[in-house]
Structure formats: C-alpha cells, structure tokens
Amino acid sequence: MTTTIYDTGRLYSAFLSLPTELRCEIYDYLIVDSQSITVGAGYVTVFGNRILDRARKHDILGLPLDLVPLVRQTRDASLLSVATPPEIAIDDGSLDKVGHYNSALGMPAPLALQLTCRQISDEMTDYMRRRKLTKIALAQSASPSNTNESFPEGDEEGLSLYVTYPYGVLVLKEMYPYLLKQARRVYISGHYTTPKTSPLGSPTSSHSSFSSEDEGLTPSSSFAVAESFGAIPAGRPHRAHHTVRRSSPYPIRPRLRLSPPPPRTQRQISDSFPVFNAHTNDLAPQALTLLIRTLFPPTPTQCTLLSARILYPGDNAYSSVWSDNNSPITHVLRNVCGGKIDMQVMRGDAGTGLILSARPKPDGRIVSTSWENWRREGVRGRGLGVRELDGFLVGSGEGK
C-alpha cells in the first residue's frame, strides 16, 4: 500500500493568502446573500396519463411510485399547489427529463466554503456566531421593552426553504438533509385528511355533520336554541307564568350554524385533497419530527423562523387537528424545544386552516392562539371552494 505524503510547504491557497479582514468581508457577502429553494414532488405523465416510476434512482420511503422528487432554486408556487399538482410529461419515453429538474441543485455557498478546509470552517463559524450576537444586541436595543425578540422581522438574508407536506418533507429527509442546517427560514405547506373519517360527500359524512352538536353544521336559515338555566324544557307544557323568566340572567341564546358546502363542492374537495396511503401517513410524521428537532434543538441554531400552513379539509375537520395522532400540527408543537409560537386557526364550512409561526426562544416557551371564521371575501352566499383552499396553501391570500 502506497501512502502519499504532501509537502505542506509547497501547498498554496490563494484564498487563505488574503488578509483576515478581507476574508471576513467575503464571509459576510455569502451570508447576506438570499436564496430560496422549494422541495416537493410531482407526477410523471405520458400523454396526460400518470404512470408508476418503478426504476427510481433514489428510493424514498413513503413516496408513492407515481410521484418523483422535484426541487427548484426559487420559491415555486406550482410545487406548493395541491389542487393543480405539478406534472412532468415524458411523452418521448425518456425518464432522463425527470433527473434534469434536480441535477442543478448544489450546496449553499456558505456550506460549500465551510467544507474546503478546517481553518476556513473555524473562521466562518466564529464569524457567523459573532455576527448573530451583534444582530441580537441591535434588535434588543431597538425595542428595549421586548427582550424576547432576537431577530428583526424583515430579516431576509440567508436560505429560505419551502417544503411541501407530506411528500416534500420525505424528499428533504432522504435527499437533502444538509439544507436544514443552512436554512434560516423554513416554510411548510400541505394538507392532512384523517383516514378515520368518511370521505367528503359520502352518506355517512353527511349524516354525521347533522348529528354532531359540536362539529356539525346545520343550514344557515335555521337557529338551534341552546338550552340554558333560564330555558323552558322541551317536555314541559308552556304556561303563562313562565314568560316572566325572560328577565333571568341566563336568557335563551340562539345559535347560528354555517351550512355545509354543496355536495358537488364536497366531491371536488375530496378529489383535490385525498387521503394519504398508510405508508405515507406513518412515515411523514416521523420525517416532520426530525425536521422540527433539527431546527429547534435545546441549543440555539441559525434558524430564525418556522412557518407552517396546514389545511384540514372537511366540514368536521376541526377535531382532527388536535385529536389525530398523525396530525402534523401536534407533531410540531410537541417537538419545538423552546420558542415563541403563534397560531391562527381559521374555521370554515369546507375545512380548517391553521397557520403556525415559531421563532427561537431558548429560555422558555410561549404559545398564543387566535380563532377566526374563514369565509370567502367579496361574494355573499358562497362558501369556500377548492380555489380558496388551495390558495391558502400557496399563500396567495385567497380565502383569508
């Protein structure tokens, strides 16, 4: 066995020959530079028909065979859409076109520079640490009353990572795990339909929507009277002297409920936001848990923001947000180790949307939640449809 011995005296690095101050300026330029990457999955089609890719180059557990991983070096809204998922047409019969979409993705510039040698890695790590402490001090001095705010709101430097759920999370775990250590902002977008409930538009689903008092929706023209301490029981005959009880501190309160979407809209929503298969439904929460623990460990990282937009389609979907063991929001809340978490719950007649934002706070954990009615703006008498639900995931602002 031959061992090659390098003469370190003859090795020359033009970059290391630069003054330290100039190298720090280069580090600062690489860190400040903004970059966006979108990770998702798309369908492979031949003459408009979806096919199964059984000769996959990368075996990704949980990703169905009719989907292939897709990565874009920008924020690609088409990868975030669920109602109109991305497709790759290979009508010429060549699967090389699929690999062409992902071959151009390389390492982020800061990571590539850190991997060159140990000295550069140590210098860059120390520079990023000191720069982070300086930004935290400036942010706290700008708002002395708010000591928990570590980073300014308009911080757009560094890598922004857009990941779809569940398929983008699975692709990120298997193919690009190194991106999580470099990402400063991570945006997760996807939907979840619990397999325990009946599909939308089915007779059992329609029956349950009217039979449940807590989650059911009745026609908007009807008023369900809530029985209170001052209400007259239904089985007791009405008498004249009972009318004086209207002055009771517990009056009869009418309860107005929203009407469910029409059957045609229910079928469209069910087709656009289907239930995941059992394999995906089991592995996606595990990949999401690993993602959250990487971004929010006990020790601080460079991640400044985690944002999640999760849609739960269906008129009775609110209960599955918190009670389903595979609900993505519950996995996010359980695995954020310290942070300032803000949640906005939007309840509508066709589904429940939840927007979660988490910022690092190593010394504690604060969770705030707000609820609001989710209705379609500008159109009276029309509820949410597929367009509004999909616009919520893409982040276009429709249906808010």
Coordinates of C-alpha atoms in Angstrom, one line a residue:
M1 CA 0.0 0.0 0.0
T2 CA 1.4 3.4 -1.0
T3 CA 1.0 6.4 1.2
T4 CA 1.1 9.8 -0.5
I5 CA 2.9 12.4 1.6
Y6 CA 2.2 16.0 0.8
D7 CA 4.7 18.7 1.4
T8 CA 2.7 21.4 3.2
G9 CA 5.3 24.0 2.5
R10 CA 4.6 23.7 -1.2
L11 CA 0.8 23.9 -0.9
Y12 CA -0.7 27.3 -1.7
S13 CA -4.1 28.7 -1.2
A14 CA -4.9 32.0 -2.8
F15 CA -7.9 32.4 -0.6
L16 CA -6.0 31.9 2.7
S17 CA -3.3 34.2 1.5
L18 CA -5.8 37.1 1.7
P19 CA -5.9 39.2 4.8
T20 CA -8.3 38.0 7.5
E21 CA -10.3 41.2 7.3
L22 CA -10.9 40.6 3.5
R23 CA -11.9 37.0 4.1
C24 CA -14.4 38.2 6.7
E25 CA -15.9 40.5 4.1
I26 CA -16.3 37.6 1.8
Y27 CA -18.0 35.6 4.5
D28 CA -20.3 38.4 5.1
Y29 CA -21.2 38.6 1.5
L30 CA -22.0 34.9 1.3
I31 CA -24.1 35.0 4.5
V32 CA -26.1 38.1 3.5
D33 CA -26.9 36.7 0.0
S34 CA -30.5 35.5 -0.1
Q35 CA -31.5 32.2 -1.7
S36 CA -34.8 30.2 -1.9
I37 CA -35.3 26.5 -2.5
T38 CA -38.6 24.7 -3.0
V39 CA -38.7 20.9 -2.3
G40 CA -41.8 18.9 -3.3
A41 CA -42.9 16.1 -5.6
G42 CA -44.7 15.8 -9.0
Y43 CA -46.4 13.3 -11.1
V44 CA -44.9 11.7 -14.2
T45 CA -47.2 11.6 -17.1
V46 CA -47.2 10.1 -20.6
F47 CA -49.8 11.6 -23.0
G48 CA -51.6 13.0 -20.0
N49 CA -51.8 9.7 -18.1
R50 CA -49.9 9.2 -14.8
I51 CA -47.5 6.3 -14.7
L52 CA -45.6 4.5 -12.0
D53 CA -41.8 5.1 -11.8
R54 CA -40.5 1.6 -10.9
A55 CA -36.9 2.4 -12.0
R56 CA -36.4 5.2 -9.5
K57 CA -32.8 6.4 -8.9
H58 CA -33.5 7.3 -5.3
D59 CA -35.6 5.1 -3.2
I60 CA -37.6 7.4 -0.9
L61 CA -39.6 5.6 1.7
G62 CA -43.2 6.8 1.9
L63 CA -43.2 8.5 -1.6
P64 CA -45.7 6.7 -3.9
L65 CA -44.4 5.3 -7.2
D66 CA -46.4 7.8 -9.3
L67 CA -44.5 10.7 -7.7
V68 CA -41.0 11.9 -8.3
P69 CA -39.0 14.4 -6.2
L70 CA -38.8 17.9 -7.5
V71 CA -36.5 20.7 -6.4
R72 CA -36.4 24.3 -7.6
Q73 CA -33.9 27.0 -6.8
T74 CA -36.6 29.6 -6.2
R75 CA -40.0 29.8 -4.5
D76 CA -42.1 27.9 -7.0
A77 CA -45.8 28.3 -6.2
S78 CA -46.6 25.4 -8.6
L79 CA -44.9 22.9 -6.3
L80 CA -46.9 24.2 -3.3
S81 CA -50.3 23.7 -5.1
V82 CA -52.3 20.6 -4.2
A83 CA -55.4 21.2 -6.4
T84 CA -53.2 21.5 -9.5
P85 CA -50.1 19.4 -8.7
P86 CA -47.0 19.7 -10.9
E87 CA -46.6 17.2 -13.7
I88 CA -43.6 16.1 -15.8
A89 CA -44.6 15.0 -19.3
I90 CA -42.2 12.4 -20.8
D91 CA -44.1 11.7 -24.0
D92 CA -40.8 10.9 -25.7
G93 CA -40.5 7.9 -23.4
S94 CA -37.3 9.1 -21.6
L95 CA -37.0 9.4 -17.8
D96 CA -33.8 11.4 -18.1
K97 CA -36.0 14.6 -18.1
V98 CA -37.0 13.8 -14.5
G99 CA -33.4 13.9 -13.3
H100 CA -32.8 17.1 -15.3
Y101 CA -35.0 19.1 -12.9
N102 CA -33.0 18.1 -9.8
S103 CA -29.5 17.8 -11.2
A104 CA -28.7 21.6 -11.0
L105 CA -29.2 21.8 -7.2
G106 CA -25.9 22.3 -5.4
M107 CA -24.8 23.1 -1.9
P108 CA -25.4 26.6 -0.5
A109 CA -22.4 28.8 -0.8
P110 CA -21.6 29.1 2.9
L111 CA -21.7 25.3 3.3
A112 CA -19.6 24.7 0.3
L113 CA -17.0 27.1 1.6
Q114 CA -17.0 25.6 5.1
L115 CA -16.2 22.2 3.6
T116 CA -13.0 23.3 1.9
C117 CA -10.7 23.1 4.9
R118 CA -10.8 23.2 8.7
Q119 CA -9.3 26.7 9.0
I120 CA -11.9 28.3 6.8
S121 CA -14.7 26.3 8.6
D122 CA -13.5 27.6 12.0
E123 CA -13.1 31.1 10.8
M124 CA -16.6 31.2 9.2
T125 CA -18.3 29.5 12.2
D126 CA -16.7 32.1 14.6
Y127 CA -17.7 34.9 12.3
M128 CA -21.3 33.8 12.0
R129 CA -21.5 33.4 15.8
R130 CA -20.2 36.9 16.4
R131 CA -22.4 38.3 13.7
K132 CA -25.5 36.6 15.2
L133 CA -24.8 38.1 18.6
T134 CA -24.4 41.5 17.1
K135 CA -27.7 41.3 15.4
I136 CA -29.5 40.1 18.6
A137 CA -28.0 43.0 20.5
L138 CA -29.1 45.5 17.9
A139 CA -32.6 44.1 17.8
Q140 CA -33.0 44.2 21.5
S141 CA -31.6 47.8 21.7
A142 CA -34.2 48.9 19.1
S143 CA -37.0 47.6 21.3
P144 CA -35.9 47.5 24.9
S145 CA -39.4 46.6 26.1
N146 CA -39.3 43.3 24.2
T147 CA -36.3 41.3 25.3
N148 CA -37.6 38.1 23.7
E149 CA -37.3 39.4 20.2
S150 CA -34.0 38.0 18.9
F151 CA -34.1 38.9 15.2
P152 CA -35.7 41.8 13.2
E153 CA -38.9 41.0 11.5
G154 CA -37.7 41.9 8.0
D155 CA -34.7 39.6 8.0
E156 CA -34.5 38.1 4.5
E157 CA -30.8 37.1 4.3
G158 CA -29.7 33.5 4.0
L159 CA -31.5 30.4 2.8
S160 CA -35.3 30.2 2.7
L161 CA -36.6 26.7 2.4
Y162 CA -40.1 25.9 1.1
V163 CA -41.2 22.3 1.8
T164 CA -44.5 20.6 1.0
Y165 CA -46.2 18.2 3.3
P166 CA -46.0 15.2 3.3
Y167 CA -44.0 14.5 0.2
G168 CA -41.6 17.4 0.3
V169 CA -40.7 16.5 3.9
L170 CA -39.9 12.9 2.9
V171 CA -37.8 14.1 0.0
L172 CA -35.9 16.5 2.1
K173 CA -35.1 13.9 4.7
E174 CA -33.8 11.3 2.2
M175 CA -32.0 13.5 -0.4
Y176 CA -31.2 17.0 1.0
P177 CA -30.9 16.8 4.8
Y178 CA -27.9 19.2 4.8
L179 CA -30.2 22.0 3.8
L180 CA -31.8 22.1 7.2
K181 CA -28.5 23.1 8.9
Q182 CA -28.2 26.1 6.5
A183 CA -31.8 27.3 6.4
R184 CA -32.7 30.4 8.3
R185 CA -36.4 30.3 7.4
V186 CA -38.4 27.2 6.7
Y187 CA -41.9 27.3 5.3
I188 CA -44.1 24.1 5.4
S189 CA -47.2 23.9 3.4
G190 CA -49.6 20.9 3.0
H191 CA -52.8 19.3 3.9
Y192 CA -53.9 16.4 6.1
T193 CA -57.1 14.3 5.9
T194 CA -57.6 11.8 8.7
P195 CA -58.2 8.3 7.4
K196 CA -60.6 7.6 10.3
T197 CA -63.4 9.9 8.9
S198 CA -65.5 9.0 5.9
P199 CA -64.7 10.7 2.6
L200 CA -66.4 14.0 1.9
G201 CA -69.7 13.8 0.2
S202 CA -70.4 10.2 1.4
P203 CA -73.7 9.5 3.1
T204 CA -72.1 8.7 6.4
S205 CA -70.2 12.0 6.4
S206 CA -73.3 14.0 5.6
H207 CA -75.3 12.2 8.3
S208 CA -72.6 12.9 10.9
S209 CA -72.4 16.5 10.0
F210 CA -76.0 17.0 11.1
S211 CA -76.0 14.6 14.1
S212 CA -73.0 16.1 15.9
E213 CA -73.8 19.0 18.1
D214 CA -70.2 20.1 18.5
E215 CA -68.8 19.8 15.0
G216 CA -72.0 19.5 12.9
L217 CA -73.2 22.2 10.5
T218 CA -76.9 22.9 10.0
P219 CA -78.5 25.1 7.3
S220 CA -77.8 28.8 7.9
S221 CA -81.5 29.6 7.8
S222 CA -82.2 27.5 10.9
F223 CA -81.5 28.6 14.5
A224 CA -80.7 26.0 17.1
V225 CA -81.8 27.2 20.5
A226 CA -79.2 26.4 23.2
E227 CA -81.0 25.3 26.4
S228 CA -79.7 27.3 29.4
F229 CA -80.6 27.6 33.0
G230 CA -83.4 30.0 32.1
A231 CA -84.8 28.0 29.2
I232 CA -88.1 26.0 29.2
P233 CA -87.5 22.3 29.0
A234 CA -88.9 20.8 25.8
G235 CA -91.1 18.2 27.6
R236 CA -92.8 20.7 29.9
P237 CA -96.0 22.4 28.8
H238 CA -95.8 26.1 28.2
R239 CA -97.7 28.2 30.8
A240 CA -98.3 31.9 31.0
H241 CA -96.4 32.5 34.2
H242 CA -93.2 31.1 32.6
T243 CA -92.9 34.2 30.5
V244 CA -91.7 36.2 33.4
R245 CA -88.5 34.2 33.4
R246 CA -87.2 36.2 30.4
S247 CA -85.6 38.6 32.9
S248 CA -83.4 35.8 34.1
P249 CA -79.6 36.5 33.9
Y250 CA -79.4 33.3 31.7
P251 CA -81.5 34.1 28.7
I252 CA -82.2 31.9 25.8
R253 CA -79.5 32.4 23.2
P254 CA -80.0 31.5 19.5
R255 CA -77.1 29.6 18.0
L256 CA -76.4 30.2 14.3
R257 CA -74.5 27.5 12.4
L258 CA -73.0 27.6 9.0
S259 CA -74.4 25.5 6.2
P260 CA -72.1 22.8 4.8
P261 CA -70.8 23.1 1.2
P262 CA -73.0 21.7 -1.6
P263 CA -72.5 18.0 -2.5
R264 CA -70.7 18.9 -5.7
T265 CA -68.2 21.1 -3.8
Q266 CA -67.7 18.4 -1.3
R267 CA -66.8 15.9 -4.1
Q268 CA -64.4 18.4 -5.6
I269 CA -62.6 19.0 -2.3
S270 CA -62.4 15.2 -1.6
D271 CA -60.8 14.6 -5.1
S272 CA -58.4 17.5 -4.8
F273 CA -57.3 16.8 -1.2
P274 CA -57.3 13.0 -0.9
V275 CA -56.3 10.8 2.0
F276 CA -52.6 9.7 2.0
N277 CA -51.8 6.0 1.8
A278 CA -51.0 4.2 5.1
H279 CA -47.2 4.0 4.4
T280 CA -47.0 7.8 3.8
N281 CA -49.3 8.5 6.7
D282 CA -46.9 6.6 9.0
L283 CA -43.6 7.9 7.8
A284 CA -44.4 11.6 7.1
P285 CA -44.9 12.5 10.9
Q286 CA -41.5 10.8 11.7
A287 CA -39.8 12.9 9.0
L288 CA -41.5 16.1 10.3
T289 CA -40.4 15.3 13.8
L290 CA -36.8 15.0 12.7
L291 CA -37.1 18.3 10.8
I292 CA -38.5 20.2 13.8
R293 CA -35.9 18.8 16.2
T294 CA -33.2 19.8 13.8
L295 CA -34.4 23.4 13.6
F296 CA -35.3 23.8 17.3
P297 CA -32.9 21.7 19.5
P298 CA -32.1 22.6 23.1
T299 CA -29.1 24.7 21.8
P300 CA -29.7 27.7 19.5
T301 CA -29.3 27.3 15.8
Q302 CA -29.3 29.8 12.9
C303 CA -32.9 29.2 12.1
T304 CA -34.9 32.4 12.8
L305 CA -38.4 31.4 11.6
L306 CA -40.5 28.3 11.1
S307 CA -43.9 28.8 9.4
A308 CA -46.4 26.1 8.6
R309 CA -49.7 26.3 6.7
I310 CA -51.7 23.1 7.2
L311 CA -55.1 22.5 5.7
Y312 CA -57.6 20.1 7.2
P313 CA -60.3 19.7 4.5
G314 CA -63.9 18.8 5.5
D315 CA -66.7 20.4 7.5
N316 CA -65.9 18.3 10.6
A317 CA -62.1 18.5 10.3
Y318 CA -61.5 20.7 13.4
S319 CA -61.5 17.8 15.8
S320 CA -58.8 16.0 13.8
V321 CA -56.4 19.0 14.2
W322 CA -55.8 18.1 17.9
S323 CA -57.1 14.6 18.4
D324 CA -55.5 12.7 15.5
N325 CA -52.1 11.2 16.4
N326 CA -50.7 11.8 12.9
S327 CA -51.8 15.4 12.7
P328 CA -48.8 17.5 11.6
I329 CA -49.6 20.4 13.9
T330 CA -49.4 18.3 17.0
H331 CA -46.0 16.9 16.0
V332 CA -44.7 20.5 15.5
L333 CA -46.0 21.6 18.9
R334 CA -44.5 18.5 20.7
N335 CA -41.0 18.9 19.2
V336 CA -40.3 22.6 19.4
C337 CA -37.8 22.8 22.2
G338 CA -38.3 26.4 23.4
G339 CA -39.8 29.1 21.2
K340 CA -42.3 31.8 20.7
I341 CA -45.2 30.1 18.9
D342 CA -48.2 32.0 17.3
M343 CA -51.1 30.0 15.9
Q344 CA -54.0 31.3 13.8
V345 CA -56.9 28.8 13.4
M346 CA -59.3 29.6 10.6
R347 CA -62.6 27.6 10.7
G348 CA -64.8 27.4 7.6
D349 CA -67.6 25.4 6.1
A350 CA -65.2 23.4 3.8
G351 CA -62.2 23.0 6.1
T352 CA -60.0 24.2 8.8
G353 CA -56.8 26.1 8.1
L354 CA -54.0 26.6 10.6
I355 CA -51.1 29.0 10.3
L356 CA -48.3 28.4 12.8
S357 CA -45.1 30.6 13.2
A358 CA -42.4 29.7 15.6
R359 CA -39.3 31.8 16.5
P360 CA -36.4 30.6 18.6
K361 CA -36.6 31.3 22.4
P362 CA -34.1 29.0 24.2
D363 CA -35.0 30.3 27.7
G364 CA -38.7 29.5 27.5
R365 CA -41.8 28.6 25.5
I366 CA -44.8 30.9 24.7
V367 CA -47.8 29.7 22.8
S368 CA -50.6 32.1 21.7
T369 CA -53.6 31.0 19.6
S370 CA -56.4 33.0 17.9
W371 CA -59.5 31.8 16.2
E372 CA -61.5 33.4 13.3
N373 CA -64.2 32.5 10.9
W374 CA -62.9 31.5 7.5
R375 CA -65.2 32.8 4.8
R376 CA -65.0 33.9 1.2
E377 CA -64.5 37.6 0.8
G378 CA -66.5 39.7 -1.6
V379 CA -69.1 37.1 -2.5
R380 CA -72.2 36.7 -0.5
G381 CA -73.9 33.4 -0.1
R382 CA -70.9 31.4 -1.5
G383 CA -68.7 29.3 0.8
L384 CA -65.1 28.2 0.4
G385 CA -64.2 26.1 -2.6
V386 CA -61.1 24.3 -4.0
R387 CA -59.6 27.5 -5.2
E388 CA -59.7 29.2 -1.9
L389 CA -58.4 26.2 0.0
D390 CA -55.5 25.8 -2.5
G391 CA -54.8 29.5 -2.4
F392 CA -54.4 29.2 1.4
L393 CA -51.6 26.6 0.9
V394 CA -49.9 28.6 -1.8
G395 CA -50.0 31.7 0.4
S396 CA -51.7 33.9 -2.2
G397 CA -54.1 35.3 0.3
E398 CA -57.3 33.9 -1.2
G399 CA -59.9 32.8 1.1
K400 CA -58.4 34.6 4.1

